[in-house]
Amino acid sequence: MLRWLMGGGREPQGLSEKSSMQSLGEEQIQNPYTELLVLKGHHDIVRFLVQIDDCRFASAGDDGVVFLWNAQTGEKLFELHGHTHKITAIAAFPSSGACEEKNHLILTASADRTVIVWDCNSGREVQKVSCFHSTVKCLTVLQRLDVWLSGGSDLCVWNRKLDLLCKTSHITDADLTFVTGSHVGELIVWDALNWISQVCDCNTWDPSFHTVTQQEIKLSQNQHEVSIQHLTSDAECVFAAVGKGIYVYNLQMKRVIACQRTAHDSIVLHIARLPNRQLVSCSDDGSVRIWELREKQQLPAEPVPTGFLNMWGFGRANKQVSQTAKKMQESTTTYSLELIGDLIGHSSAVQMFLYFSELGLVTCSADHLIILWKDGERESRLRSLTLFQKLEQNDDLQLRF
């Protein structure tokens, strides 16, 4: 999957595009986010957002402070102080399925070499872990196992009570290699310097699976053009932020079906899938963009030669011809990523965002701000409804004859 994204393989059909960046005019009919709320509180780069539940989220960054917000109103709920250096990772730790009481927790790691567990309902510090020898740069929660992992110079596994379950050190020169795995049991260790696979190991349960010798993939001189900043996926596709562009890889077709090589003026830092085949991306250039994956009109399949057998009416030949024509018809299906919205509000790099469905979209930036983008039509209806309810309560809506 990542082999083509890294620059290898042939160019997919239907992906020829202009190198210049796309732009929308002042009219953005398909962009619902026409209202915004600016949330102030941080005094340094806001790097992280994490969703707590359906209407709450937390923000953190280089000022070392964690804020809890209401995504519907933009209200600041809590201001959490406990770290002495910048926040390096954050993760939500919801209650396990067995718990009747919903005890929402968040974990925050800092350059002060500590991890703090916070209670989202009270805003209080539950516990602090200070046994790390280096900065924890990654936090991951495995909710089904009710454990969480911290990654730095060591990889540690913890339970909800903060008991250390296991610990392992990284391999020497780990920064020069990375590993990818697939659903068919294929494990590849890659050399990050020249992008050559060092080891390829496969499960032997499937005798039909044969290891394919990996070949060196030539890259451009500019590493940012092939740098994968973020990946997300759904049941059908994997969406990758590669350099300044966005690539859509279809899992069933096993190929890239659409891309925008210059989706932003600078590198794309974060992407996410929205309903109705839409995507949101944010960039180092300070922009937030909405895209729609559209299926282009199929090109007519070329006529298949009838051949000698079909001339005499043999059914098998007819079947083969029809199957060949069907395959050719399917292969001509092309897709495109169309820009439908351009959200301009931040003055510096947009680090990431959260999607809250009807409540809107939340973005954070190096400009120290958090912006809550709202659906203008929906907010207008809600304000009108609230006004009518107040008038009705005051008997101002009674008809007078």
PDB file of C-alpha atoms in Angstrom, residues 233-239 250-252 273:
ATOM      1  CA  SER A 233      -8.914   4.989   6.724  1.00  0.00           C
ATOM      2  CA  ASP A 234     -12.406   3.599   6.466  1.00  0.00           C
ATOM      3  CA  ALA A 235     -13.766   0.254   5.264  1.00  0.00           C
ATOM      4  CA  GLU A 236     -12.965   1.034   1.626  1.00  0.00           C
ATOM      5  CA  CYS A 237      -9.973   3.357   1.415  1.00  0.00           C
ATOM      6  CA  VAL A 238      -6.799   4.599   3.079  1.00  0.00           C
ATOM      7  CA  PHE A 239      -6.275   8.352   2.974  1.00  0.00           C
ATOM      8  CA  ASN A 250      -8.657   1.798  -2.492  1.00  0.00           C
ATOM      9  CA  LEU A 251      -8.198  -1.424  -0.519  1.00  0.00           C
ATOM     10  CA  GLN A 252     -10.293  -3.551  -2.869  1.00  0.00           C
ATOM     11  CA  ARG A 273     -12.762  11.430   6.643  1.00  0.00           C
TER      12      ARG A 273
END
